[in-house]
Coordinates of C-alpha atoms and ligand atoms in Angstrom, one line a residue:
X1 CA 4.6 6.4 -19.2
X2 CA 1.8 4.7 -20.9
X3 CA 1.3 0.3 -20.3
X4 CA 1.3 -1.2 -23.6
X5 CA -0.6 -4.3 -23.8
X6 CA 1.0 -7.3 -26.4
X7 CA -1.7 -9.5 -26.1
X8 CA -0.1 -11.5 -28.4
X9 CA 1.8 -12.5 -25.2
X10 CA -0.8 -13.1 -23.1
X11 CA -2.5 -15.5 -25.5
X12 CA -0.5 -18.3 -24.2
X13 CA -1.5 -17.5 -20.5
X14 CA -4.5 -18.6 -18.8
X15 CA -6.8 -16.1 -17.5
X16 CA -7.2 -14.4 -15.3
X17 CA -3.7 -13.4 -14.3
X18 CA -2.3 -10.1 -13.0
X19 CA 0.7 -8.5 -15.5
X20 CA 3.1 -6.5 -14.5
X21 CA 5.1 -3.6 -16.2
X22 CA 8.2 -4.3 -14.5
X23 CA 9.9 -0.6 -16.6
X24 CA 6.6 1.2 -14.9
X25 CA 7.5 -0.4 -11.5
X26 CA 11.3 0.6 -12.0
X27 CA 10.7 4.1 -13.5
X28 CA 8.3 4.6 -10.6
X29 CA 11.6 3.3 -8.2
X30 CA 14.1 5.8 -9.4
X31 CA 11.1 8.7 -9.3
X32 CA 11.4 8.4 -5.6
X33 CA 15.3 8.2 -5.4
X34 CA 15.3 11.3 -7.7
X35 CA 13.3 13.0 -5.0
X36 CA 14.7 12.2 -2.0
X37 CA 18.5 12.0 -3.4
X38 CA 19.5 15.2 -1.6
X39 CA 18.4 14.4 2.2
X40 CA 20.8 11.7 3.0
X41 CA 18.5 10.9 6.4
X42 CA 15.1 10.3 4.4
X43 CA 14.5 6.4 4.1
X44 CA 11.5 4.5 2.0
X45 CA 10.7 1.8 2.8
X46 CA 7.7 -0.3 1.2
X47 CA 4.4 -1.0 3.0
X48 CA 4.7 -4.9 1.6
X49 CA 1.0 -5.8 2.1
X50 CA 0.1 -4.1 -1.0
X51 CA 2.2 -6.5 -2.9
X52 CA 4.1 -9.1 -2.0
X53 CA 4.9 -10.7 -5.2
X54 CA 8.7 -11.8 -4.6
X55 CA 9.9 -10.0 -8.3
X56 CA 8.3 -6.9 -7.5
X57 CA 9.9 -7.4 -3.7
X58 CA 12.8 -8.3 -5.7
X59 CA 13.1 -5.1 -8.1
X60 CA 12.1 -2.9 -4.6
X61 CA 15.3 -4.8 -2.8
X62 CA 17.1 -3.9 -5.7
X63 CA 16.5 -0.1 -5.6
X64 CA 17.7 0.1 -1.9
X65 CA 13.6 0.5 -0.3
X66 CA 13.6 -0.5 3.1
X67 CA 10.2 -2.5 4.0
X68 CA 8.0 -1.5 6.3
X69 CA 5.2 -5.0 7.0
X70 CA 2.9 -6.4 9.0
X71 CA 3.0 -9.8 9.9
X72 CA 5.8 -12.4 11.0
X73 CA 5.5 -13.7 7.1
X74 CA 6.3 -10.3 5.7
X75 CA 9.3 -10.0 7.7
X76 CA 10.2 -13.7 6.2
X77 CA 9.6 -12.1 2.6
X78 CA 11.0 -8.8 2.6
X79 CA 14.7 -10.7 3.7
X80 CA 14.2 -13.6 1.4
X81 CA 13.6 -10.9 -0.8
X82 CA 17.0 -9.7 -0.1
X83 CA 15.6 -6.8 2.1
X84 CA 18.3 -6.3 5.0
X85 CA 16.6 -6.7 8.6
X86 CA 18.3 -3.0 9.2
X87 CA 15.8 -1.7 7.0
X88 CA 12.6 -3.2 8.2
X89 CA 10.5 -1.9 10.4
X90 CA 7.7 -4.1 11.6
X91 CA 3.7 -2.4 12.8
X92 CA 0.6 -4.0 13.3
X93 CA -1.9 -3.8 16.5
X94 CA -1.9 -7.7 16.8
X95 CA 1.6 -9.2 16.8
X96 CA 1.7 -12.3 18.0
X97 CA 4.3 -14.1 20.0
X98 CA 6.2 -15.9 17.2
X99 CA 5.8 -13.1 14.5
X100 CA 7.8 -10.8 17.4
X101 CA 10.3 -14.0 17.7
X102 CA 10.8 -13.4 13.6
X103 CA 11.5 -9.5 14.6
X104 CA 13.7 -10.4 17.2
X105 CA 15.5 -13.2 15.3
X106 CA 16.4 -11.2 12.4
X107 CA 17.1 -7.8 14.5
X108 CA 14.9 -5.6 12.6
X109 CA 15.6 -1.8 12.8
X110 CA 11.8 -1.3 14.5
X111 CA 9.1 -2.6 16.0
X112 CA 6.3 0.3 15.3
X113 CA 4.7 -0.5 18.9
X114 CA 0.4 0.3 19.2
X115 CA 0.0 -0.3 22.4
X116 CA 1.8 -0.5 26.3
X117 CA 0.7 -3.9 26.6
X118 CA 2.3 -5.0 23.3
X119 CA 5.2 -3.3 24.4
X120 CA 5.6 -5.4 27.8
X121 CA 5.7 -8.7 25.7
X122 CA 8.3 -7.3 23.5
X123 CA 10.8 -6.4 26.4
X124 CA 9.6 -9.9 28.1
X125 CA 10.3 -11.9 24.5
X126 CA 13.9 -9.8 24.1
X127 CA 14.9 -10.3 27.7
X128 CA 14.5 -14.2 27.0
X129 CA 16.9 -13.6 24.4
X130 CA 19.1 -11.4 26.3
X131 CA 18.8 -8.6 23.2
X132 CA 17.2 -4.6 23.4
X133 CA 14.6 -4.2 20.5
X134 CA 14.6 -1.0 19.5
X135 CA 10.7 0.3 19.6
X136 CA 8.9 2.9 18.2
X137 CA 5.3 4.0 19.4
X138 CA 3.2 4.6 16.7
X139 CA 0.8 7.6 18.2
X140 CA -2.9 8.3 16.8
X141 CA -2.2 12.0 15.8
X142 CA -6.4 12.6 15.2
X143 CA -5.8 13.5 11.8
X144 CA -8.2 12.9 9.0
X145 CA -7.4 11.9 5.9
X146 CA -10.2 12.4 4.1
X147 CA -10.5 9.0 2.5
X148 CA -12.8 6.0 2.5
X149 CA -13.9 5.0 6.3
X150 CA -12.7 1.7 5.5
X151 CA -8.8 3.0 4.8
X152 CA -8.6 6.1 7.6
X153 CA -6.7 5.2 10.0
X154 CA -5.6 8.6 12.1
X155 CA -8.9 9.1 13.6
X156 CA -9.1 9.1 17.8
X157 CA -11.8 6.2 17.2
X158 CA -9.5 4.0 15.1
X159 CA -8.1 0.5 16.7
X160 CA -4.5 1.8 15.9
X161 CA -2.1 3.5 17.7
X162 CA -1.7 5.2 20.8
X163 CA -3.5 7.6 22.2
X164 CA -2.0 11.4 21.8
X165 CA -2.7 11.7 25.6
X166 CA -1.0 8.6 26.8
X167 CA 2.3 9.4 24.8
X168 CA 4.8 10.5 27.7
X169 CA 3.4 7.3 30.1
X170 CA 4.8 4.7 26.8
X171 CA 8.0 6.3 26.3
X172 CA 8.8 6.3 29.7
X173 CA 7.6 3.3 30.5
X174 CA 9.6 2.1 27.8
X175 CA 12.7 3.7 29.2
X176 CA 12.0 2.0 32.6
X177 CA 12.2 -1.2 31.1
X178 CA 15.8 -3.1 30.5
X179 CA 15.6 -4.6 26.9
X180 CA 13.4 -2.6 24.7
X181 CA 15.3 0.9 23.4
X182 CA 12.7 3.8 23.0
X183 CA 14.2 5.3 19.2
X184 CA 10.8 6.9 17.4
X185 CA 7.4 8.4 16.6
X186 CA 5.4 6.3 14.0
X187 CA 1.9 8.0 12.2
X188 CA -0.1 6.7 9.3
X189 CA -3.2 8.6 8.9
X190 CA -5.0 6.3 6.1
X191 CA -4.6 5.0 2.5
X192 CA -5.6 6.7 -1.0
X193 CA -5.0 10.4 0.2
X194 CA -5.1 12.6 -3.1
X195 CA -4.6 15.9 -1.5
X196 CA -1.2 16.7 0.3
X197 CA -3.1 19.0 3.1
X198 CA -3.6 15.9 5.4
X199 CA 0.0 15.3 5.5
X200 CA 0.5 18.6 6.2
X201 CA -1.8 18.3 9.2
X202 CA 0.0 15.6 10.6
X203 CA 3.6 17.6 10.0
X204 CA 1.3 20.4 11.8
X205 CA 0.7 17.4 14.5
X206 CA 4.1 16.2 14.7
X207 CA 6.0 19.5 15.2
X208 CA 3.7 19.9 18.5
X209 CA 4.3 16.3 19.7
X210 CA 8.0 16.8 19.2
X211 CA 7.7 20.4 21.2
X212 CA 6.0 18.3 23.8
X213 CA 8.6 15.6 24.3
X214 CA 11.4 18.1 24.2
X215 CA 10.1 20.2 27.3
X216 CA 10.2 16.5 29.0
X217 CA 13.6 16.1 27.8
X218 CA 12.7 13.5 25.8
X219 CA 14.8 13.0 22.5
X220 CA 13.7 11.2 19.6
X221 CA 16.1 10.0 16.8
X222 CA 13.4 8.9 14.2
X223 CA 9.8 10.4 12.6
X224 CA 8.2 7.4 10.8
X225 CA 5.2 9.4 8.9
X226 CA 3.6 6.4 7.5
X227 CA 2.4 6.2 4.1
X228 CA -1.0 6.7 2.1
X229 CA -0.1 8.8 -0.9
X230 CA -2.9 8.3 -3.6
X231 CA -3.0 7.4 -7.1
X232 CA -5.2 8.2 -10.0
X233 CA -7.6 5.3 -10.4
X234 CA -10.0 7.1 -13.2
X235 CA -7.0 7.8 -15.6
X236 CA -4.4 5.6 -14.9
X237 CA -2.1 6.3 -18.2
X238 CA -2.5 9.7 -17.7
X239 CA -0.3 9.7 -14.0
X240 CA 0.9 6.2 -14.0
X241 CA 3.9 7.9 -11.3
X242 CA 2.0 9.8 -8.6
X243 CA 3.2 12.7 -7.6
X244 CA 5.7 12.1 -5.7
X245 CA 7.6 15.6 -6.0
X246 CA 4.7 17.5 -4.3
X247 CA 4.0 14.6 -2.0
X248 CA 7.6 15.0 -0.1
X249 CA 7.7 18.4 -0.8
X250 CA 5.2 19.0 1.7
X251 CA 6.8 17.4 4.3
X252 CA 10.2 19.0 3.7
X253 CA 8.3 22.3 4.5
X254 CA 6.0 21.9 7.0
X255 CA 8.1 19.3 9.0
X256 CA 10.8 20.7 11.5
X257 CA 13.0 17.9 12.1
X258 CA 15.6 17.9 14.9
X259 CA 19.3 17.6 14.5
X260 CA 20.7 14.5 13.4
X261 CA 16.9 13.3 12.9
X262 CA 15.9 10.5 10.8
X263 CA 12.4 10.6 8.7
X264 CA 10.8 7.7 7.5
X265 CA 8.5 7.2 5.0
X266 CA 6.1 3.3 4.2
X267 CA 5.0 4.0 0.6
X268 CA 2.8 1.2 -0.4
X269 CA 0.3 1.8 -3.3
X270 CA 1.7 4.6 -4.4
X271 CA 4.5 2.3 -5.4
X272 CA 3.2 -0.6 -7.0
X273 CA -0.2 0.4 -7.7
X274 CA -0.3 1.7 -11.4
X275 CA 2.3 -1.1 -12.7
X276 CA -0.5 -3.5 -12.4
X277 CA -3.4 -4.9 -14.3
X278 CA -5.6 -7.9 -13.7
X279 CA -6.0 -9.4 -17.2
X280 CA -9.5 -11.0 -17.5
X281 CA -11.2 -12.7 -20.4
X282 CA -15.0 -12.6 -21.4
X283 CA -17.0 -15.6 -20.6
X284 CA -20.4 -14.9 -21.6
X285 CA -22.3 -11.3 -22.6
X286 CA -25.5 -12.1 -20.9
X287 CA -28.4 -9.4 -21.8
X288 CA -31.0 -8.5 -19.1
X289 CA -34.3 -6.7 -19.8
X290 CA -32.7 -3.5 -18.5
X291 CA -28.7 -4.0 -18.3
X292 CA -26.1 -6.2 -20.4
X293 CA -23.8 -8.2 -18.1
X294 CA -20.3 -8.6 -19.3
X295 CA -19.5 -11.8 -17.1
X296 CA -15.4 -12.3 -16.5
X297 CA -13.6 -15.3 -15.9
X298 CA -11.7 -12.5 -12.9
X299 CA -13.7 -12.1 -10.2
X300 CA -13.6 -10.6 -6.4
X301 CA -11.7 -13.8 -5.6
X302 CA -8.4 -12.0 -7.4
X303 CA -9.3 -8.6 -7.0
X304 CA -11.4 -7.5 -4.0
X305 CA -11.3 -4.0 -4.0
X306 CA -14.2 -3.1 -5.4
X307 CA -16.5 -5.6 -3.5
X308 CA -14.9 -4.6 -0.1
X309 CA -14.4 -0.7 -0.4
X310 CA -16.4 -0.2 -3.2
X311 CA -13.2 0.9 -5.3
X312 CA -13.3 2.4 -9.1
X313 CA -11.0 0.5 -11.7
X314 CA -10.5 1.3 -15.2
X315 CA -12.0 -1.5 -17.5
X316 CA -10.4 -1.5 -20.6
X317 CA -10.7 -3.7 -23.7
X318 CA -7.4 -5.1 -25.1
X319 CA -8.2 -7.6 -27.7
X320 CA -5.7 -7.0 -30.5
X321 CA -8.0 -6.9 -34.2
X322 CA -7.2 -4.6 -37.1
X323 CA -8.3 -0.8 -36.5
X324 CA -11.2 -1.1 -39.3
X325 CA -13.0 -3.6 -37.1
X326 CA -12.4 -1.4 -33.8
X327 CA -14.0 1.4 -35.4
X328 CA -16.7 -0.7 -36.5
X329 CA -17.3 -1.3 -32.9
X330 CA -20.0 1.0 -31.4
X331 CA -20.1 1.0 -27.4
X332 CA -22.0 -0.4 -25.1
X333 CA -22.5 0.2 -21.7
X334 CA -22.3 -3.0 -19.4
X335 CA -22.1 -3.8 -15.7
X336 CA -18.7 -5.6 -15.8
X337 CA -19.2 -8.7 -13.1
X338 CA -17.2 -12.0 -11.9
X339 CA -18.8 -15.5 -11.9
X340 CA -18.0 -15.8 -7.8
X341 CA -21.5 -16.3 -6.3
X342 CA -21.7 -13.1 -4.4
X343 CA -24.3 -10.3 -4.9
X344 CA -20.9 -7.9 -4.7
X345 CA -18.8 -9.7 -7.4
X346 CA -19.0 -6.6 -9.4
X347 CA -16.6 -4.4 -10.6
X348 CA -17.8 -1.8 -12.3
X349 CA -22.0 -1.0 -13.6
X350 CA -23.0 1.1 -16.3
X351 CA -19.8 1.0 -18.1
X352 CA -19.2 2.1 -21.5
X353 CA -16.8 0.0 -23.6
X354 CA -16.0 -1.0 -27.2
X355 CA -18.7 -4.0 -27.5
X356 CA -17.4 -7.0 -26.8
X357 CA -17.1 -10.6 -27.8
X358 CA -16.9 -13.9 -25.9
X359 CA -13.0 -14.1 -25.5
X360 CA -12.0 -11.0 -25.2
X361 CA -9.5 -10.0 -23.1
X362 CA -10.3 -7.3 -20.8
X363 CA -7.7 -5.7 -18.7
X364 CA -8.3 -4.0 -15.2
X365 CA -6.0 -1.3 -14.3
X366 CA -4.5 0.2 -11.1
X367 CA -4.9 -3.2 -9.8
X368 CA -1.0 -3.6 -8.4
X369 CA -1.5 -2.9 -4.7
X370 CA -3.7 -4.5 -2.9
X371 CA -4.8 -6.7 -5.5
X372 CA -3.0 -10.3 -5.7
X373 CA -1.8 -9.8 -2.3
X374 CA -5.5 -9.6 -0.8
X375 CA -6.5 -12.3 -3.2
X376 CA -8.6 -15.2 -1.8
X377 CA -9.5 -19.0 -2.9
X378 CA -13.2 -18.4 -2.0
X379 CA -15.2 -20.7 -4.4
X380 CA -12.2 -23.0 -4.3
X381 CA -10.7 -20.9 -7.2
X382 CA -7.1 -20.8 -7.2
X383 CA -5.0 -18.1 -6.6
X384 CA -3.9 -15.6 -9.9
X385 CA -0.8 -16.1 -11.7
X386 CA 1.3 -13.5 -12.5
X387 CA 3.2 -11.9 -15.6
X388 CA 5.5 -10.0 -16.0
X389 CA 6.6 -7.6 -19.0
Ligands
PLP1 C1 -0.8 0.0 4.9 C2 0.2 0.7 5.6 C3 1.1 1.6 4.9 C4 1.0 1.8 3.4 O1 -0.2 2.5 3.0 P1 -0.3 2.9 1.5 O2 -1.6 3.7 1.5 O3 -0.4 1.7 0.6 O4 0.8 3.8 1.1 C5 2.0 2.3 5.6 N1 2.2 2.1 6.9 C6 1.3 1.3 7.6 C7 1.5 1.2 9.1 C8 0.4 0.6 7.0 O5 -0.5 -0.2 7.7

């Protein structure tokens, strides 16, 4: 499915906005349920932080996704969202004391627990309101991802997650204590993982643990294996829906669930990444001695991906004009930059495009997950609209 840019709609918007292809986002949806229609206890639920726009929230609500966030407020938008609280499971090494009140509130179906200490304010928090959370320890399974530093999260050295080692102690400490319910294993091994052979180690990595807890009699109704699927930033048009056949595939052979077992899944980008574009317009084409700088009115301010993990995004020019005059247009190669006053306000050098004009609207792709939900008011500029088509 390709994006089709009217910018004869997005002439009446002020830029820079993100747009959203709402069919990509839904086509994307029933790609998943196509895949996992057959194993009735295999849930999705939707790692929120990479968008938390309430219509795309809406449209994941819609197609049955649980939610799977990160803070007290995405708890708050996933139900208002119409997300039910028996689908949302809640992680994060820092919860703080009202963000667990929220958890607790709404009786969530998990509380992905990273740590014993954590874990001892839960059962104190839920004994206050005479309730058992159900908890799940999310284990560090030393499994590399092979992605940026910045997004690897399964490594022993990480801040998340429990220690391999220490596993056994948490669950039966958790069992020891009177209103927390010990009900799963959570992993997430990173973000942007291209190549299914990761997962496959931590399938590899989960089939021990499990052969581990069972020689301790210890039963475990739910495997939460975290998200991280990757999507094709170079060529967005060309996969805009990852592969999401060979993605579960993997894990419906190399994982040996027990039973009666439940397996989760927290898709994020996968989702919502290719349904989104941050739509830009050119302010000024400023020439250098060595380089041309096509300067945006976007900037890191809306999307901060590049600046902060030094991301790729397809720049593409969208201006509508008669084909004649495209042709006419040679390329040129520009470093394609924001106006924010940071060294790192770039987002992408030595880029060949159609030459371009002051006015032009430029549209950066990929740019759904973790774009307009890591977006900032730096500079006092204000925060991106959105569109959606
Ligand atoms: C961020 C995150 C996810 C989603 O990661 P993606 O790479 O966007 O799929 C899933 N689970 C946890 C615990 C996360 O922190």
């Amino acid at each position: 499915m390709q994006t089709h840019f009217s910018s004869e709609q997005f002439l009446l918007q002020g830029t820079p906005f993100y747009y959203y292809d709402i069919a990509l986002l839904d086509a994307t949806l029933a790609e998943i349920k196509r895949c996992i229609e057959s194993d009735a206890h295999w849930h999705v639920h939707y790692a929120v932080k990479a968008n938390a726009n309430p219509t795309i929230l809406s449209h994941i609500a819609h197609a049955e996704l649980g939610a799977d966030c990160v803070s007290g407020g995405e708890i708050e938008a996933a139900i208002a969202a119409g997300i039910p609280a028996s689908r949302i499971v809640y992680a994060g090494v820092g919860k703080s004391d009202w963000e667990i009140e929220i958890g607790l509130k709404h009786n969530i179906s998990c509380f992905n627990v990273e740590s014993v200490e954590e874990l001892q304010v839960i059962n104190e928090l839920a004994t206050r309101r005479n309730i058992v959370a159900r908890v799940a320890f999310r284990i560090n399974p030393n499994v590399d991802a092979h992605t940026h530093e910045k997004i690897t999260t399964g490594l022993s050295e990480n801040k998340f997650g429990i220690d391999m080692c220490d596993m056994e102690e948490a669950i039966y400490l958790a069992q020891s204590l009177s209103h927390v319910e010990y009900i799963g294993l959570h992993f997430h091994i990173g973000s942007q993982i291209l190549d299914n052979e990761p997962f496959r180690q931590l399938c590899l990595r989960i089939n021990e643990l499990q052969e581990r807890l069972e020689k301790s009699n210890i039963y475990t109704p739910n495997i939460n294996v975290g998200g991280g699927l990757g999507i094709n930033y170079e060529d967005p048009d060309a996969e805009s829906i990852p592969n999401f056949e060979s993605y579960f595939r993997t894990f419906r052979e190399a994982l040996q669930l027990r039973e009666g077992q439940q397996l989760h899944f927290e898709l994020g980008r996968s989702i919502v990444a290719q349904c989104g574009s941050l739509i830009s317009r050119v302010l000024y084409i400023k020439k250098g001695h060595t380089k041309q700088f096509l300067i945006l009115d976007a900037s890191m301010t809306e999307l901060v991906r590049p600046a902060m993990y030094g991301a790729f995004h397809k720049v593409q020019r969208i201006s509508i004009e008669n084909e004649t005059t495209v042709l006419e247009k040679k390329d040129s190669i520009y470093d394609v930059v924001g106006p924010v006053c940071e060294s790192s306000d770039v987002f992408v050098k030595n880029y060949s495009l159609p030459s371009c004009e002051r006015g032009d609207l430029i549209a950066i792709r990929s740019a759904g997950a973790y774009g307009e939900s890591m977006a900032s008011t730096y500079n006092l500029r204000p925060l991106p609209s959105s569109l959606l088509g």
